[in-house]
Coordinates of C-alpha atoms in Angstrom, one line a residue:
M267 CA 8.6 30.8 7.9
T268 CA 8.6 28.7 4.8
A269 CA 11.1 26.2 3.5
G270 CA 13.1 27.2 0.5
S271 CA 13.5 25.0 -2.5
G272 CA 16.6 23.8 -4.2
G273 CA 18.0 20.7 -5.8
G274 CA 14.5 19.6 -6.6
G275 CA 13.3 19.2 -3.0
I276 CA 12.1 21.1 0.1
K277 CA 14.9 22.1 2.4
K278 CA 14.9 21.4 6.1
R279 CA 14.4 24.5 8.2
Q280 CA 17.6 25.9 9.8
R281 CA 16.6 26.7 13.4
I282 CA 19.7 28.8 14.4
G283 CA 18.1 31.7 16.3
C284 CA 16.8 33.7 13.4
N285 CA 14.5 33.1 10.4
S286 CA 13.4 34.6 7.1
R287 CA 11.2 37.1 8.8
L288 CA 14.3 38.7 10.3
S289 CA 15.9 39.3 7.0
S290 CA 12.8 41.0 5.5
T291 CA 11.8 43.7 8.0
G292 CA 10.2 45.7 5.3
A293 CA 7.8 43.0 4.4
V294 CA 7.0 41.7 7.9
I295 CA 8.3 44.0 10.6
D296 CA 7.0 47.4 10.0
S297 CA 8.7 48.9 13.1
C298 CA 10.9 47.8 16.0
L299 CA 11.2 50.9 18.2
L300 CA 12.3 51.6 21.8
E301 CA 10.1 53.9 23.9
G302 CA 10.0 55.0 27.5
T303 CA 6.4 54.2 28.2
V304 CA 3.6 52.2 26.8
T305 CA 1.1 54.6 25.3
E306 CA -1.8 54.5 22.8
A307 CA -0.4 55.8 19.6
S308 CA -2.5 58.5 18.1
H309 CA -1.5 57.3 14.7
K310 CA -2.6 53.8 15.4
P311 CA -3.6 52.1 12.1
S312 CA -7.3 52.1 11.2
G313 CA -9.1 49.2 12.7
L314 CA -6.4 48.4 15.3
R315 CA -8.0 47.2 18.5
R316 CA -6.5 46.4 21.9
T317 CA -7.4 42.9 23.1
S318 CA -9.2 42.8 26.4
S319 CA -7.0 42.5 29.4
S320 CA -9.7 42.3 32.1
A321 CA -9.1 38.6 32.7
T322 CA -5.3 38.7 32.5
I323 CA -3.0 37.6 35.3
S324 CA -0.4 40.0 36.5
G325 CA 2.8 39.3 34.6
G326 CA 0.9 36.9 32.4
F327 CA -0.2 36.8 28.7
N328 CA -1.6 40.2 27.6
D329 CA -1.0 42.0 30.9
S330 CA -0.5 45.6 29.8
A331 CA 0.6 46.7 33.2
S332 CA 3.7 44.7 33.3
A333 CA 4.4 44.1 29.6
D334 CA 7.5 45.4 27.9
V335 CA 6.5 44.2 24.4
V336 CA 3.6 45.5 22.4
L337 CA 2.9 43.3 19.5
R338 CA 0.6 44.3 16.6
L339 CA -0.8 41.1 15.1
F340 CA -2.5 41.7 11.8
L341 CA -3.5 39.9 8.6
E342 CA -1.1 40.6 5.8
P343 CA -2.5 42.5 2.7
C344 CA -3.9 40.2 0.1
P345 CA -2.1 40.1 -3.3
S346 CA -5.2 40.6 -5.4
D347 CA -8.8 41.8 -5.3
S348 CA -10.1 38.3 -5.8
D349 CA -8.3 37.2 -2.7
S350 CA -9.7 40.1 -0.7
E351 CA -13.2 38.9 -1.2
S352 CA -12.4 35.5 0.2
I353 CA -10.4 36.9 3.1
S354 CA -13.2 39.2 4.2
T355 CA -15.2 36.1 5.0
V356 CA -12.4 34.2 6.8
D357 CA -13.9 34.5 10.2
S358 CA -16.4 37.2 11.1
F359 CA -15.8 36.6 14.8
V360 CA -12.0 37.1 14.8
Q361 CA -10.5 40.6 14.7
D362 CA -8.0 41.0 11.9
D363 CA -5.8 43.5 13.7
L364 CA -4.9 43.0 17.3
Q365 CA -2.6 44.6 19.9
I366 CA -1.1 42.1 22.3
Y367 CA 0.9 42.8 25.5
L368 CA 3.8 40.4 26.0
H369 CA 7.0 40.0 28.1
S370 CA 10.4 39.9 26.6
D371 CA 11.8 37.5 29.1
V372 CA 9.0 35.0 28.3
I373 CA 8.7 35.3 24.6
R374 CA 12.5 34.7 24.2
R375 CA 11.5 31.0 24.5
S376 CA 10.9 31.6 20.8
K377 CA 14.2 31.8 19.0
Y378 CA 12.6 34.1 16.5
F379 CA 11.6 36.7 19.2
S380 CA 14.9 36.1 21.0
A381 CA 16.8 37.1 17.9
L382 CA 14.4 40.0 17.1
L383 CA 14.8 41.4 20.6
S384 CA 18.6 41.0 20.6
D385 CA 21.0 44.0 20.5
R386 CA 21.9 43.1 16.9
W387 CA 18.4 44.0 15.8
Q388 CA 17.3 46.5 18.3
G389 CA 20.6 48.5 18.5
D390 CA 21.5 50.8 21.4
S391 CA 19.2 53.8 22.0
G392 CA 22.2 55.7 23.3
D393 CA 20.0 58.4 25.0
G394 CA 20.9 57.5 28.6
D395 CA 17.2 57.2 29.6
D396 CA 16.8 54.9 32.6
S397 CA 13.1 54.3 31.8
P398 CA 12.1 50.7 30.9
K399 CA 12.5 49.7 27.3
I400 CA 9.2 49.1 25.5
Y401 CA 9.5 47.1 22.3
R402 CA 6.8 47.8 19.6
L403 CA 6.6 45.0 17.0
N404 CA 4.4 44.5 14.0
F405 CA 3.7 40.9 13.0
G406 CA 1.8 40.0 9.8
V407 CA 0.2 36.6 9.4
P408 CA -1.2 35.0 6.2
A409 CA -4.8 35.8 5.5
S410 CA -6.4 32.4 5.8
T411 CA -8.9 30.7 8.0
G412 CA -7.9 30.6 11.6
T413 CA -4.5 32.1 11.3
I414 CA -5.1 34.9 13.8
D415 CA -6.6 32.5 16.4
T416 CA -3.7 30.0 15.9
H417 CA -1.0 32.7 16.3
L418 CA -2.7 33.9 19.5
T419 CA -2.8 30.3 20.8
V420 CA 0.9 29.8 20.2
L421 CA 1.7 33.2 21.8
Q422 CA -0.2 32.1 24.9
L423 CA 1.7 28.8 24.9
L424 CA 4.9 30.7 25.4
Y425 CA 3.6 31.3 28.9
T426 CA 3.2 27.7 29.9
N427 CA 5.1 24.4 30.0
D428 CA 2.0 22.3 29.9
F429 CA 0.7 22.0 26.3
S430 CA -1.6 19.1 26.9
G431 CA -4.6 21.2 27.6
V432 CA -4.4 22.9 24.2
I433 CA -3.0 20.2 21.9
E434 CA -5.8 17.7 22.2
S435 CA -6.3 16.5 18.6
A436 CA -4.3 15.9 15.5
S437 CA -6.1 18.8 13.8
T438 CA -5.1 21.2 16.6
A439 CA -1.4 20.0 16.5
L440 CA -1.3 20.4 12.7
S441 CA -2.7 24.0 13.0
I442 CA -0.2 24.9 15.7
L443 CA 2.9 23.3 14.4
P444 CA 3.5 25.6 11.3
V445 CA 3.2 28.6 13.6
A446 CA 5.6 27.1 16.2
L447 CA 8.0 26.3 13.4
E448 CA 7.7 29.9 12.1
L449 CA 8.5 31.3 15.5
L450 CA 11.2 28.7 16.2
F451 CA 9.3 27.7 19.4
E452 CA 11.1 24.4 20.0
D453 CA 9.2 23.2 23.0
C454 CA 5.9 23.7 21.1
V455 CA 7.3 22.0 18.0
R456 CA 8.3 19.0 20.1
S457 CA 4.9 18.7 21.8
C458 CA 3.1 18.9 18.5
V459 CA 5.3 16.2 16.9
R460 CA 5.1 14.0 19.9
F461 CA 1.3 14.2 19.8
L462 CA 1.1 13.5 16.1
E463 CA 3.4 10.4 16.6
A464 CA 1.0 8.9 19.1
V465 CA -2.4 9.4 17.5
P466 CA -4.1 8.1 14.3
W467 CA -4.8 10.6 11.4
T468 CA -7.5 11.1 8.9
E469 CA -6.6 11.0 5.2
E470 CA -6.7 14.8 5.1
E471 CA -4.5 15.1 8.3
E472 CA -2.0 12.7 6.8
K473 CA -1.7 15.0 3.7
R474 CA -1.0 17.9 6.1
V475 CA 1.6 15.8 8.0
L476 CA 3.4 15.0 4.7
S477 CA 3.5 18.7 3.8
L478 CA 5.1 19.6 7.2
I479 CA 7.7 16.8 7.4
P480 CA 10.2 18.6 5.1
L481 CA 10.2 21.5 7.6
L482 CA 11.2 19.3 10.5
R483 CA 14.7 18.2 11.5
E484 CA 15.6 14.6 10.6
E485 CA 15.4 13.4 14.2
E486 CA 12.0 15.1 14.7
S487 CA 10.5 13.7 11.6
R488 CA 11.9 10.1 11.8
E489 CA 8.9 8.5 13.5
L490 CA 6.4 10.4 11.3
L491 CA 8.3 9.2 8.2
D492 CA 8.4 5.7 9.5
R493 CA 4.6 5.7 9.6
V494 CA 4.1 7.1 6.1
S495 CA 7.2 6.1 4.1
P496 CA 8.5 2.5 3.7
A497 CA 12.0 1.8 5.1
K498 CA 12.6 -0.7 2.3
T499 CA 11.8 -0.5 -1.4
D500 CA 10.0 -3.9 -1.3
S501 CA 7.8 -3.2 1.7
L502 CA 4.6 -3.1 -0.5
E503 CA 5.4 -6.6 -1.9
E504 CA 6.4 -8.0 1.4
M505 CA 3.1 -6.8 2.9
L506 CA 1.1 -8.2 0.1
Y507 CA 2.9 -11.5 0.2
G508 CA 2.3 -11.8 3.9
L509 CA -1.4 -11.2 3.4
I510 CA -1.6 -13.9 0.8
V511 CA 0.3 -16.4 3.1
A512 CA -2.0 -15.5 6.0
A513 CA -5.1 -15.9 3.8
I514 CA -4.2 -19.4 2.6
H515 CA -2.5 -20.8 5.7
N516 CA -3.3 -19.1 9.0
H517 CA -7.0 -18.3 9.2
S518 CA -9.9 -20.6 10.2
N519 CA -12.2 -18.1 8.5
M520 CA -10.4 -18.7 5.3
A521 CA -13.1 -18.0 2.7
F522 CA -13.8 -14.5 3.9
V523 CA -10.1 -13.7 4.3
K524 CA -9.4 -15.0 0.8
A525 CA -12.2 -12.8 -0.6
F526 CA -10.8 -9.8 1.1
V527 CA -7.2 -10.4 -0.1
A528 CA -8.5 -11.1 -3.6
K529 CA -10.2 -7.6 -3.5
L530 CA -6.9 -6.0 -2.4
L531 CA -5.1 -7.7 -5.3
R532 CA -7.6 -6.5 -7.8
E533 CA -7.3 -2.9 -6.6
F534 CA -3.5 -3.0 -6.1
S535 CA -1.9 -0.1 -8.0
S536 CA 1.0 -2.0 -9.5
R537 CA 0.2 -5.1 -11.6
D538 CA 3.9 -5.9 -11.8
S539 CA 4.2 -6.0 -8.0
A540 CA 1.1 -8.2 -7.8
R541 CA 2.6 -10.5 -10.5
R542 CA 5.9 -10.9 -8.5
V543 CA 4.0 -11.6 -5.3
L544 CA 1.7 -14.1 -6.8
D545 CA 4.5 -15.8 -8.7
R546 CA 6.4 -16.2 -5.4
A547 CA 3.4 -17.7 -3.6
F548 CA 2.6 -20.0 -6.6
E549 CA 6.1 -21.4 -6.6
A550 CA 6.1 -22.0 -2.9
S551 CA 2.7 -23.8 -2.9
L552 CA 3.7 -25.8 -6.0
K553 CA 7.0 -26.8 -4.4
T554 CA 5.1 -28.1 -1.4
V555 CA 2.6 -30.1 -3.4
K556 CA 5.4 -31.6 -5.6
R557 CA 7.5 -32.6 -2.5
S558 CA 4.5 -34.2 -0.8
L559 CA 3.5 -36.3 -3.9
E560 CA 7.1 -37.3 -4.5
E561 CA 7.4 -38.6 -0.9
Y562 CA 4.1 -40.3 -1.2
S563 CA 5.0 -42.0 -4.6
S564 CA 8.5 -43.0 -3.3
P565 CA 8.1 -43.7 0.4
D566 CA 10.9 -44.8 2.7
F567 CA 9.8 -48.2 4.1
R568 CA 12.7 -48.5 6.6
G569 CA 10.5 -47.5 9.5
D570 CA 7.6 -49.1 11.3
H571 CA 4.6 -49.9 9.0
N572 CA 2.2 -47.9 11.0
E573 CA 4.5 -44.9 11.1
T574 CA 5.1 -45.2 7.3
E575 CA 1.3 -45.3 6.7
A576 CA 0.8 -42.2 8.9
I577 CA 3.5 -40.3 7.0
Q578 CA 1.8 -41.3 3.7
R579 CA -1.5 -40.0 4.9
L580 CA 0.2 -36.8 6.0
N581 CA 1.8 -36.4 2.6
L582 CA -1.5 -36.8 0.8
H583 CA -3.3 -34.3 3.1
T584 CA -0.4 -31.8 2.6
A585 CA -0.7 -32.2 -1.1
M586 CA -4.4 -31.7 -1.0
T587 CA -4.3 -28.6 1.2
N588 CA -1.7 -26.9 -0.8
G589 CA -3.3 -27.9 -4.0
R590 CA -6.4 -25.9 -3.0
H591 CA -4.1 -23.0 -2.2
L592 CA -2.6 -23.4 -5.6
L593 CA -6.0 -23.3 -7.3
W594 CA -6.9 -20.1 -5.5
L595 CA -3.6 -18.5 -6.5
I596 CA -4.1 -19.5 -10.1
E597 CA -7.5 -18.0 -10.2
R598 CA -6.1 -14.7 -8.9
M599 CA -3.3 -14.8 -11.5
I600 CA -5.7 -15.4 -14.3
E601 CA -8.1 -12.7 -13.0
L602 CA -5.2 -10.2 -13.1
K603 CA -3.8 -11.6 -16.4
V604 CA -0.4 -12.3 -14.7
A605 CA -0.4 -16.1 -15.1
D606 CA 2.3 -16.2 -17.9
K607 CA 5.0 -17.6 -15.6
A608 CA 2.6 -20.0 -13.9
V609 CA 1.7 -21.5 -17.3
R610 CA 5.4 -22.0 -18.1
E611 CA 6.0 -23.6 -14.8
W612 CA 3.0 -25.9 -15.1
S613 CA 4.2 -27.0 -18.5
E614 CA 7.5 -28.1 -17.2
Q615 CA 6.4 -30.6 -14.6
S616 CA 7.4 -34.0 -16.0
T617 CA 8.4 -35.4 -12.7
F618 CA 5.3 -34.1 -10.9
T619 CA 2.9 -35.5 -13.5
A620 CA 4.7 -38.8 -13.3
D621 CA 4.2 -38.9 -9.5
L622 CA 0.5 -38.0 -10.0
Q623 CA 0.0 -40.8 -12.4
R624 CA 1.6 -43.3 -10.0
A625 CA -0.5 -42.0 -7.1
F626 CA -3.8 -42.1 -9.0
R627 CA -3.2 -45.6 -10.2
D628 CA -3.0 -46.7 -6.5
D629 CA -6.2 -47.0 -4.6
A630 CA -4.8 -45.7 -1.3
W631 CA -5.6 -42.1 -1.9
R632 CA -9.4 -42.8 -2.4
N633 CA -10.2 -43.0 1.3
I634 CA -7.7 -40.3 2.3
V635 CA -8.0 -37.4 -0.2
P636 CA -10.7 -38.4 -2.7
G637 CA -10.8 -34.8 -4.1
L638 CA -7.1 -34.6 -4.9
P639 CA -7.5 -35.5 -8.7
V640 CA -10.2 -32.9 -9.1
V641 CA -8.1 -30.2 -7.5
V642 CA -5.1 -30.9 -9.7
L643 CA -7.2 -31.1 -12.9
R644 CA -9.0 -27.8 -12.0
C645 CA -5.6 -26.1 -11.7
T646 CA -4.7 -27.5 -15.1
C647 CA -8.0 -26.6 -16.6
K648 CA -7.8 -22.9 -15.4
L649 CA -4.3 -22.5 -16.9
A650 CA -5.0 -24.4 -20.1
N651 CA -8.2 -22.4 -20.7
A652 CA -6.3 -19.1 -20.2
V653 CA -4.0 -20.3 -23.0
A654 CA -6.7 -21.6 -25.3
S655 CA -8.7 -18.4 -24.9
G656 CA -5.7 -16.1 -25.6
S657 CA -5.9 -14.6 -22.2
I658 CA -2.3 -15.8 -21.8
L659 CA -0.3 -15.8 -25.0
A660 CA 2.0 -18.8 -24.6
A661 CA 4.6 -19.7 -27.2
R662 CA 4.1 -23.0 -29.1
P663 CA 6.8 -24.9 -27.1
V664 CA 5.0 -24.0 -23.9
R665 CA 1.6 -25.0 -25.3
M666 CA 3.1 -28.2 -26.6
K667 CA 4.6 -29.2 -23.3
L668 CA 1.5 -28.2 -21.4
V669 CA -0.6 -30.7 -23.4
K670 CA 2.1 -33.4 -23.5
E671 CA 2.7 -33.4 -19.7
W672 CA -0.9 -33.1 -18.5
L673 CA -2.9 -35.1 -21.1
P674 CA -1.6 -38.4 -19.6
V675 CA -2.8 -37.2 -16.1
L676 CA -6.2 -36.6 -17.5
I677 CA -6.3 -40.0 -19.1
V678 CA -5.3 -41.8 -15.9
C679 CA -8.0 -39.9 -14.0
K680 CA -10.6 -40.9 -16.6
D681 CA -9.8 -44.5 -16.0
N682 CA -11.2 -44.1 -12.5
V683 CA -14.9 -44.4 -13.1
S684 CA -16.1 -43.2 -9.7
V685 CA -14.3 -39.9 -10.1
L686 CA -15.4 -39.5 -13.7
H687 CA -19.1 -40.0 -12.7
T688 CA -18.9 -37.3 -10.0
H689 CA -17.0 -34.7 -12.1
K690 CA -17.9 -35.5 -15.7
S691 CA -18.3 -31.8 -16.6
L692 CA -14.7 -31.0 -15.5
Y693 CA -13.2 -33.8 -17.5
T694 CA -15.2 -32.9 -20.6
E695 CA -14.2 -29.2 -20.3
L696 CA -10.5 -30.1 -20.0
E697 CA -10.8 -32.5 -23.0
E698 CA -12.3 -29.7 -25.1
I699 CA -9.6 -27.3 -24.0
F700 CA -6.7 -29.7 -24.8
L701 CA -8.3 -30.4 -28.2
R702 CA -8.5 -26.6 -28.9
I703 CA -4.8 -26.2 -28.0
I704 CA -3.9 -29.2 -30.2
S705 CA -5.6 -27.5 -33.1
T706 CA -3.0 -24.7 -32.9
F707 CA -0.1 -27.1 -33.5
P708 CA 1.5 -28.2 -36.9
L709 CA -0.3 -31.2 -38.4
S710 CA 2.5 -33.6 -37.5
D711 CA 2.5 -32.7 -33.8
A712 CA -1.3 -32.6 -33.7
Q713 CA -1.4 -36.1 -35.3
E714 CA 0.7 -37.6 -32.4
L715 CA -1.4 -35.9 -29.7
L716 CA -4.8 -36.6 -31.2
Q717 CA -4.0 -40.4 -31.2
Q718 CA -3.6 -40.1 -27.4
C719 CA -7.0 -38.5 -27.2
L720 CA -8.9 -41.6 -28.4
S721 CA -9.8 -42.3 -24.8
F722 CA -12.1 -39.3 -24.9
A723 CA -14.4 -41.4 -27.0
T724 CA -17.7 -42.5 -25.3
R725 CA -20.1 -45.3 -25.9
N726 CA -22.4 -43.0 -27.7
V727 CA -20.4 -41.0 -30.4
D728 CA -22.9 -38.2 -30.1
D729 CA -21.7 -37.6 -26.5
C730 CA -18.2 -36.5 -27.7
P731 CA -18.8 -33.9 -30.4
H732 CA -15.6 -32.1 -29.4
L733 CA -13.5 -35.2 -30.3
V734 CA -15.3 -35.6 -33.6
T735 CA -14.7 -32.0 -34.5
A736 CA -11.0 -32.2 -33.6
F737 CA -10.4 -35.2 -35.9
N738 CA -12.6 -33.7 -38.7
T739 CA -10.5 -30.5 -38.6
W740 CA -7.2 -32.5 -38.7
F741 CA -8.3 -34.6 -41.6
C742 CA -9.6 -31.6 -43.5
R743 CA -6.3 -29.8 -43.1
A744 CA -4.3 -33.0 -43.9
A745 CA -6.3 -33.5 -47.1
R746 CA -5.6 -30.0 -48.4
P747 CA -3.1 -29.8 -51.2
P748 CA 0.2 -28.1 -50.2
Q749 CA -0.2 -24.3 -50.2
A750 CA -3.9 -24.6 -51.3
D751 CA -5.8 -21.4 -51.6
S752 CA -9.2 -22.9 -51.2
L753 CA -10.8 -23.9 -47.9
C754 CA -12.5 -27.2 -47.4

């Protein structure tokens, strides 16, 4: 039995005691006759074979001596010649036309057979014969691999209440379930569904589960749907955010976990979702760093001195730890080209940059978190370079504020000779990036900012070519006549 279509979706099956087979006897049920005895019909279709009953139990499946139902199980005719070639090789070991002996009181467990054997479909013979009624039924099955075997299996399951010996794998359950649904064999359907709920699936098996879910009732499919379909529309983003939080906070093996989550982010199907998740994580980490620096720069001295010092150390360590998380998040955002919002946020941190300058002018941080200035400047360098390279297209006000807010932090850090000596390349790189961004401003704005960059100068002028180039460019532009057509 297949599910009909309507309203753009697959309808749930209606298991009410009959199915589509019953309303199409011409296509599926060739005959449904009452006879006094079970006999071999001389007009038996060519190729029809009786299944062996030598190993049958009296009153059991395929016991011809006690059966009152003779079922012809056959492959339905193929719709085209091309199909017939493939069908002929379906399974050389399985007969394609079988005669099965069944018992009406048993097979009525199937609502399909129960309806088919009812008076409504069989009618009253009206001949007054007291001999037992023999039902002769023809049952066509689709011509595809394993269909005869699977139908035989389900027919045999009508004779037992223990399905565990047969349903031992997801593949078996998925093969049996469509036939059980077709025959409206409720006990078998429940057993197949219960098994599928409890075991893992391969990728191919999951596709088959998805194709069968529309044929199940809502209460039957609920657990299967819960596994393959999100209950909330934001489940993907919540999962991804949870992974990011776990990677940067909860794992001792942090480097490997971060690498794995970075791979998931690169391969994530929705860049917009990745953007929202990374923005959320960025804001959370930035908020923590800012709060820690604020508390460090403006401590509450009302408590014990030792307690205050311990809190100050904790604030610096918190800022350092979350600063590293922030750097990793910025790298992921730039890698995915979703750092637009992060650049804007970073350019609007006047209070944060003021706290940083106060902190770095104090010597207390040196012995506690000596790497903090480097982490902060690397974050700035990554974002500023994305702007300068055009990877992130930031509006002029954003570019302007980015330089105005963070240039003073760089200058304060340069005044610390020990840090400069250790990380000279980072400082030089950030200087060059700021000068490149300044070159995109109007001359009046560039003039103001370039004057602040004089601290980039070194004892040997040849060691700061980026500064020389920036001033030469500005003077060249400033010397150009208004609306000049020539280039200097």
